[in-house]
Amino acid sequence: MPDIEQERYELFEAPAYQFEPGNFDFERRDFFKLVGGGLVLLLALDRPAGAQESGRPAAFRGDARPPELAAWMHIAEDGKITVYTGKVEVGQNIRTSLAQAVAEELRSPVAAIHLVMADTDLTPYDMGTFGSRTTPLMAPQMKKVGAAAREALIDLAAAKWKVDRSSISIANGAAKNKTTGESAGFGELTHGQKLLKTVDGAAVTPPSEWTIEGTSAAKVNAVDIVTGAHRYTPDIIRPDMVPGRILRPPAFNAKLESFDVEEAAKIPGIAIVREGDFAGVAAADEIVLNKAIAAIKTTWNIGPQPSSKELFAYLKAHPAEQRTRGDFGGSNSPVHGDIEQGLHSAAHTLDATYTVAYIAHVPLEPRSAVAEWNGDKLTVWTGTQRPFGVQAELAAAFKIPDDHVRVIVPDTGSAYGGKHTGEAAIEAARLAKTAKRPVKLIWTREEEFTWAYFRPAGVIDIRSGVASDGQITAWEFHNYNSGPSAIDTPYDIANRTTQFHPTESPLRQGSYRGLAATANHFARESHMDDLAAAIGMDPLEFRLKNLKNDRLRAVLQAAAEKFGWGNVKNERNRGSGLACGVEKGGYVATCATISIVPAEYQGAEVTPAPPKVRIDRVVTAFECGAIVNPEHLKNQIEGAVMMGIGGALFEAIAFDKGRVLNARLSQYRVPRFSDVPVVETVLVDRKDLPSAGAGETPIVGLAPAVGNAIFHATGTRLRSLPMVPRGFIQPS
Amino acid sequence: MELVVNQTHYRLLVDGDRRLLWVLRDELELTGTKYGCGEGQCGACTVLIDGAAVRSCLTPVSKIAGKEITTIEGLAQNGKLHPLQQAFIEADAMQCGYCTPGMILSAAGLLKKTPHPTEPEIRRALEGNICRCGTYPRIVRAVQMATANSGAAHA
């Protein structure tokens, strides 16, 4: 299993899990009550491998499932194969890849596998869908349960035909008696059975023998998406449901001082809720909601708060040393060798500071929830990456037992690390409690921009030295606030240290696709190019000279070859750059070509805008072990490149006095069709290595590759993300 | 007032100021049309009105009484997917899929006007639609495929 560094900013925010001890009394009839007859397979949790991924930390009460269960599967008497997982589909296509994993083991078509995902009443506990962990950690569990099911079906078939197991083969979703040629479908084999097997895994099919995994299976629910039939959370409709809206404070950390509903109360058919600083309304439609919100008179107490203009000074001036890197899932590296000696022996030394802004996830489906009470039992549909975490948040918020809360996550309109928490769920449930009807709450885009959390801003200082032959002699790296993921250099440097320094954050911050790996790669790979330039060495040659890691070397060389790095000619206002890195078990190298082009004509009376950076071409080579679905992998890489363009060039949250100043899509620019370069990918398939996740890592090389290309086109080194929020401005 | 949506006539008692998006979603339960921003910036709410792509989040229902409205639910005919829907599947031109209905309808509006658009024309026509998952290159390919399959007249 790849060594995966966990990121857990969000756990500082959400209340800690509190599972009360209780005796679990598992009875087989519970399962069959749920699913009818047939064959049920339970996969016992493989500790410690799966410990972070699945299985309750302790037994929990009143539930039909054993506490330490990794996965379960049901083959019904009608042959329907259903697999249950607490993972969430947010566009990363795991509904397809996990179905492929099970189909592979059951020797069945992908279409025969039905996945029930992320329903706290039906699926095994899961910590959450983040950190690129589904493919390396959940898929193997799915495969084990699938393989065990296959073996159980062989037993059933052997008994049915009274032959030895060796006479049975399983293929194309059916069992076959090799001697007589008889065959039977899975449903036929399980008919009349109430078979429950607890398994601790069976031998799974290795990548070299894959016939279903490793192929580009089509997205399993694509038809529902293109026809509009798929119901995302905002599309859920319940009887008597009404829309709700929250009355938001005018600034962060504001306290509600007065709340006057005299005028609003005259509006018929509305429910107004106020409890502490929480205030909201439920009403028949959005027009009435708006009227009611506007009619409520409030005053708020707003304290002084820093602005984005002073952000980076603030971060360095406000250490939060009571938190350590260990809180974030890593440990600070000790000093290897002797930094000062390394600097002393260098032909060139370099001291540089890099910054990254807060950015927003901007999932196109804003945070939303539908909440419905039935007595003191609560059901919530919501788009979250942590259904069981949100279940715990709801239980804590309403002081009810966990098992009174059911959280259902419909396949969600994206998340990118932004949907770890359950604010919308709690808000909708609170409104529904007073309205005494189901309430749907869809955050407005401005709420999504303001009241969600942001990718952490950060400051990175690097001190380094390089010998004239290209050997890096010293490397000292300090990251303030943005996070420790991928902080350690993959280059072979004798004298080195990397340190993460948590700080206070002016804005609420949390996970994001690739999280700090983007910041750390941006700083490191920009710095690497400057070192190469200092001694007049080609950036590719310089990296290879200092790099021993074979997997990283392989993607770097693959990207450079596809890109034609050897033939690159930089000229004024047109240049190419490259970057590479490792994160979450994936190896990436990115090459980019950019041009400095005039801004579009904006009219004679407007001061001409500075020229802009146009990204012409991006080549990404990526290796994540054995490839499960090549086409979907390409899609993820392309998507990461596109998303990375925003954070690299122009995305940044501006804030002042506790307010976000650009909380609209007309004010916060995200990549659009006009930003699309030629995007090419090189997939490096390693059938000999376990599969790693791919949703995040391909994003980390884009910003530094583009920054290096800008450097080669202009001679200007841009050390802040975003690099050109107002166009390319030559420093004076 | 009367609304004609996907060739069905609806008589509704609604405030004429209400935006088409919410009337479609909350009154007619046609939830394929998505809310994304409420200011016409993301295109998730795109529908066709008399064949032209329009942002339903900005359109008061009073303005479109009696006009032909097509939502994503009305694009497939007789159980057969529209060529754009088919092409989006074949090009794998989606990840989370939340932008997909709006993308397809914006593209359908383009093909109505310009049955054989060039790549720059496709990009320009879809510039107002955001795919945060970044499947833009695939969406361009899907529209080109649908054009090649001469589906332009379908919508």
Short mmCIF file of N, CA, C and O in Angstrom, two decimals, chain A residues 89-93 219 225 232 416 513 632 634-640, chain B residues 92-98 100 131 133-135 138:
data_model
loop_
_atom_site.label_atom_id
_atom_site.label_comp_id
_atom_site.label_asym_id
_atom_site.label_seq_id
_atom_site.Cartn_x
_atom_site.Cartn_y
_atom_site.Cartn_z
N GLU A 89 -19.72 9.45 -4.56
CA GLU A 89 -19.37 9.81 -5.95
C GLU A 89 -19.55 11.32 -6.11
O GLU A 89 -20.63 11.86 -5.91
N VAL A 90 -18.43 11.98 -6.44
CA VAL A 90 -18.49 13.44 -6.63
C VAL A 90 -17.93 13.84 -7.99
O VAL A 90 -17.51 14.97 -8.17
N GLY A 91 -17.92 12.89 -8.92
CA GLY A 91 -17.40 13.19 -10.25
C GLY A 91 -16.06 12.53 -10.53
O GLY A 91 -15.55 12.59 -11.64
N GLN A 92 -15.50 11.88 -9.52
CA GLN A 92 -14.20 11.22 -9.72
C GLN A 92 -14.38 9.85 -10.35
O GLN A 92 -13.42 9.15 -10.62
N ASN A 93 -15.63 9.46 -10.56
CA ASN A 93 -15.97 8.22 -11.28
C ASN A 93 -15.65 6.94 -10.52
O ASN A 93 -15.40 5.89 -11.13
N LYS A 219 -18.84 5.44 -18.05
CA LYS A 219 -19.43 5.94 -16.81
C LYS A 219 -20.79 5.30 -16.62
O LYS A 219 -21.65 5.38 -17.51
N ILE A 225 -27.37 11.37 -16.25
CA ILE A 225 -26.82 12.73 -16.19
C ILE A 225 -27.20 13.52 -17.43
O ILE A 225 -27.68 14.65 -17.33
N TYR A 232 -29.54 15.24 -7.93
CA TYR A 232 -28.56 15.72 -6.97
C TYR A 232 -29.34 16.19 -5.74
O TYR A 232 -30.58 16.31 -5.77
N TYR A 416 -14.21 18.57 -4.58
CA TYR A 416 -12.79 18.97 -4.62
C TYR A 416 -12.21 19.19 -3.23
O TYR A 416 -11.36 20.07 -3.04
N ARG A 513 -8.56 19.95 -3.32
CA ARG A 513 -7.89 19.02 -4.23
C ARG A 513 -6.37 19.26 -4.24
O ARG A 513 -5.91 20.33 -4.60
N HIS A 632 -11.12 7.28 -17.94
CA HIS A 632 -11.50 8.10 -16.78
C HIS A 632 -10.27 8.70 -16.11
O HIS A 632 -10.34 9.81 -15.56
N LYS A 634 -7.57 9.68 -17.76
CA LYS A 634 -7.25 10.84 -18.60
C LYS A 634 -8.17 12.01 -18.28
O LYS A 634 -7.74 13.15 -18.21
N ASN A 635 -9.45 11.68 -18.10
CA ASN A 635 -10.43 12.72 -17.79
C ASN A 635 -10.06 13.44 -16.49
O ASN A 635 -10.11 14.67 -16.40
N GLN A 636 -9.64 12.67 -15.48
CA GLN A 636 -9.24 13.28 -14.21
C GLN A 636 -8.00 14.16 -14.39
O GLN A 636 -7.91 15.24 -13.81
N ILE A 637 -7.05 13.69 -15.17
CA ILE A 637 -5.82 14.47 -15.37
C ILE A 637 -6.15 15.78 -16.10
O ILE A 637 -5.71 16.86 -15.71
N GLU A 638 -6.95 15.67 -17.16
CA GLU A 638 -7.34 16.88 -17.90
C GLU A 638 -8.07 17.85 -16.98
O GLU A 638 -7.84 19.06 -17.01
N GLY A 639 -8.96 17.30 -16.15
CA GLY A 639 -9.72 18.15 -15.24
C GLY A 639 -8.82 18.83 -14.22
O GLY A 639 -9.01 20.01 -13.88
N ALA A 640 -7.82 18.10 -13.74
CA ALA A 640 -6.89 18.68 -12.77
C ALA A 640 -6.10 19.81 -13.42
O ALA A 640 -5.86 20.85 -12.81
N ASP B 92 -17.20 11.01 -23.08
CA ASP B 92 -16.97 11.03 -21.64
C ASP B 92 -16.82 12.49 -21.18
O ASP B 92 -15.93 12.82 -20.40
N ALA B 93 -17.74 13.32 -21.67
CA ALA B 93 -17.60 14.78 -21.50
C ALA B 93 -18.28 15.25 -20.22
O ALA B 93 -19.04 16.23 -20.23
N MET B 94 -18.03 14.54 -19.14
CA MET B 94 -18.61 14.94 -17.85
C MET B 94 -17.85 14.26 -16.74
O MET B 94 -17.24 13.20 -16.95
N GLN B 95 -17.86 14.88 -15.58
CA GLN B 95 -17.38 14.17 -14.38
C GLN B 95 -18.54 14.14 -13.38
O GLN B 95 -19.25 13.17 -13.29
N CYS B 96 -18.72 15.24 -12.65
CA CYS B 96 -19.85 15.22 -11.71
C CYS B 96 -21.18 15.38 -12.43
O CYS B 96 -22.21 14.97 -11.92
N GLY B 97 -21.17 16.00 -13.60
CA GLY B 97 -22.37 16.07 -14.42
C GLY B 97 -23.33 17.20 -14.10
O GLY B 97 -24.35 17.35 -14.77
N TYR B 98 -23.00 18.01 -13.11
CA TYR B 98 -23.95 19.05 -12.70
C TYR B 98 -24.10 20.13 -13.77
O TYR B 98 -25.16 20.70 -13.93
N THR B 100 -23.78 19.50 -16.96
CA THR B 100 -24.04 18.85 -18.24
C THR B 100 -25.36 19.28 -18.90
O THR B 100 -25.37 19.59 -20.10
N CYS B 131 -17.67 24.47 -16.41
CA CYS B 131 -17.52 23.10 -15.93
C CYS B 131 -16.35 23.14 -14.96
O CYS B 131 -15.19 23.22 -15.37
N CYS B 133 -15.24 20.85 -13.10
CA CYS B 133 -14.43 19.64 -13.19
C CYS B 133 -13.42 19.74 -14.33
O CYS B 133 -12.51 18.91 -14.42
N GLY B 134 -13.63 20.70 -15.24
CA GLY B 134 -12.63 20.94 -16.28
C GLY B 134 -12.69 20.00 -17.46
O GLY B 134 -11.67 19.68 -18.06
N THR B 135 -13.88 19.55 -17.82
CA THR B 135 -13.97 18.64 -18.98
C THR B 135 -14.12 19.42 -20.29
O THR B 135 -14.55 18.85 -21.30
N ARG B 138 -13.22 17.89 -23.67
CA ARG B 138 -14.12 16.80 -24.05
C ARG B 138 -15.47 17.33 -24.50
O ARG B 138 -16.13 16.73 -25.36
#
